[in-house]
Amino acid sequence: MDDFDLNSLAAYLHLDPAAVARLVERGKLPGRRVAGDWRFSPSEIHHWLEERIGLSDDEAELHRVEGIMQAAGDNPHGELSLAGMLPIEAIQIPLAARTRNSAIELIVEAAGRTGWLWDPVKMTEAVRAREEMHPTALDNGVALMHPRRPLGGILEQAFLAFGRTEAGIPFGGSRGTLTDLFFLICSTDDRGHLQTLARLSRLLNTPDFVGRLRAAPDAAGVRELFTSAEGELR
């Protein structure tokens, strides 16, 4: 994908070009000058969006980002279904992990049971490198694990894996919060990754959703929870 210029990035983000210019001039948006004009790397913009999504608890903003990513795709009328992306065999309850490394290894192992992940070793290494660079643990005890960039070459399709430990473990939360709910986002492209992350963040910000995830009795219960919670999203 070619670099964005100011106007094409503004259209992509559904913002006024002047607002984009202010963001980049204040150092809040990654960009560089080329022959006097702003240019923006798609990979850097996607990383910037990813960070905004991960830190946001604003339902309207998350919904807007999800819509932007959906509209930017090949099928702008397609409806993302997290329940459909989360096969039973990729849900591990309990996840018998006591350390960060074992949590990564076991959630990748669960993902491998789908047959859609062709190189678990490469995925494990990529997720571990991402966690060492910047932990994905949130303050609510949830980790949203994923590689630094989508590994479409080792995936048959995009999907999610989920695991729940019986007790929280240290996973790099900013406030020292222990983590017991682990997602692995397996995406084939940046746009799909951001759309999945935005929708998952919307669900995690829904009242009682995290508590209901902790209370779900088994893998089928987790799938039922996703189906019902997504049906309530507007």
Short mmCIF file of C-alpha atoms in Angstrom, two decimals, residues 25-124:
data_model
loop_
_atom_site.label_atom_id
_atom_site.label_comp_id
_atom_site.label_asym_id
_atom_site.label_seq_id
_atom_site.Cartn_x
_atom_site.Cartn_y
_atom_site.Cartn_z
CA GLU A 25 2.48 19.05 13.76
CA ARG A 26 2.01 18.49 17.51
CA GLY A 27 3.80 15.14 17.33
CA LYS A 28 0.65 13.15 18.13
CA LEU A 29 0.51 11.42 14.75
CA PRO A 30 3.47 9.72 13.00
CA GLY A 31 4.41 11.42 9.73
CA ARG A 32 7.35 12.82 7.81
CA ARG A 33 8.00 15.66 5.39
CA VAL A 34 8.82 14.74 1.78
CA ALA A 35 9.55 17.69 -0.51
CA GLY A 36 7.60 19.91 1.86
CA ASP A 37 4.49 17.69 2.01
CA TRP A 38 3.38 15.32 4.76
CA ARG A 39 3.59 11.59 4.07
CA PHE A 40 2.30 8.84 6.37
CA SER A 41 3.33 5.19 6.42
CA PRO A 42 0.28 2.86 6.50
CA SER A 43 2.03 0.53 8.96
CA GLU A 44 2.82 3.42 11.33
CA ILE A 45 -0.74 4.72 11.08
CA HIS A 46 -2.12 1.26 11.87
CA HIS A 47 0.19 1.00 14.88
CA TRP A 48 -0.97 4.45 16.05
CA LEU A 49 -4.60 3.36 15.70
CA GLU A 50 -3.86 0.12 17.53
CA GLU A 51 -2.48 2.03 20.51
CA ARG A 52 -5.50 4.35 20.55
CA ILE A 53 -7.89 1.41 20.47
CA GLY A 54 -6.09 -0.42 23.26
CA LEU A 55 -6.19 2.59 25.56
CA SER A 56 -9.72 3.71 24.74
CA ASP A 57 -12.83 3.08 26.83
CA ASP A 58 -14.93 5.37 24.66
CA GLU A 59 -17.67 3.28 23.02
CA ALA A 60 -18.42 5.89 20.36
CA GLU A 61 -14.76 6.20 19.38
CA LEU A 62 -14.28 2.42 19.24
CA HIS A 63 -17.44 2.07 17.14
CA ARG A 64 -16.16 4.79 14.79
CA VAL A 65 -12.78 3.05 14.36
CA GLU A 66 -14.47 -0.28 13.72
CA GLY A 67 -16.63 1.36 11.06
CA ILE A 68 -13.62 3.00 9.41
CA MET A 69 -11.82 -0.34 9.16
CA GLN A 70 -14.93 -2.07 7.83
CA ALA A 71 -15.45 0.61 5.18
CA ALA A 72 -11.79 0.38 4.16
CA GLY A 73 -12.04 -3.34 3.47
CA ASP A 74 -12.85 -5.27 0.34
CA ASN A 75 -16.37 -5.97 1.62
CA PRO A 76 -17.60 -2.81 3.33
CA HIS A 77 -21.00 -4.36 3.95
CA GLY A 78 -19.62 -7.42 5.71
CA GLU A 79 -20.44 -7.87 9.38
CA LEU A 80 -17.61 -8.91 11.69
CA SER A 81 -18.56 -11.69 14.12
CA LEU A 82 -16.16 -12.37 16.97
CA ALA A 83 -18.25 -15.39 17.97
CA GLY A 84 -17.73 -16.74 14.47
CA MET A 85 -13.98 -16.11 14.77
CA LEU A 86 -13.71 -18.00 18.08
CA PRO A 87 -13.93 -21.77 17.48
CA ILE A 88 -14.61 -24.06 20.42
CA GLU A 89 -11.30 -25.88 20.00
CA ALA A 90 -9.40 -22.58 20.42
CA ILE A 91 -10.93 -21.93 23.86
CA GLN A 92 -8.95 -23.33 26.80
CA ILE A 93 -10.61 -23.38 30.24
CA PRO A 94 -8.65 -23.66 32.42
CA LEU A 95 -5.43 -22.44 30.87
CA ALA A 96 -2.74 -24.14 32.96
CA ALA A 97 -0.28 -21.24 32.87
CA ARG A 98 1.65 -19.73 35.77
CA THR A 99 4.08 -17.49 33.89
CA ARG A 100 3.96 -15.10 30.95
CA ASN A 101 5.88 -17.47 28.69
CA SER A 102 3.71 -20.46 29.52
CA ALA A 103 0.54 -18.39 28.91
CA ILE A 104 1.83 -17.45 25.44
CA GLU A 105 2.84 -21.03 24.62
CA LEU A 106 -0.44 -22.55 25.80
CA ILE A 107 -2.71 -20.03 24.07
CA VAL A 108 -0.78 -20.57 20.81
CA GLU A 109 -1.16 -24.32 21.35
CA ALA A 110 -4.93 -23.81 21.66
CA ALA A 111 -4.91 -21.77 18.45
CA GLY A 112 -2.99 -24.55 16.71
CA ARG A 113 -5.78 -27.03 17.40
CA THR A 114 -7.91 -25.27 14.78
CA GLY A 115 -5.55 -26.30 11.99
CA TRP A 116 -5.59 -22.68 10.79
CA LEU A 117 -2.21 -21.81 12.32
CA TRP A 118 0.53 -23.45 10.27
CA ASP A 119 3.60 -22.37 12.25
CA PRO A 120 2.97 -22.24 16.03
CA VAL A 121 6.67 -21.72 16.77
CA LYS A 122 6.82 -18.57 14.64
CA MET A 123 3.59 -17.26 16.22
CA THR A 124 4.93 -17.92 19.73
#
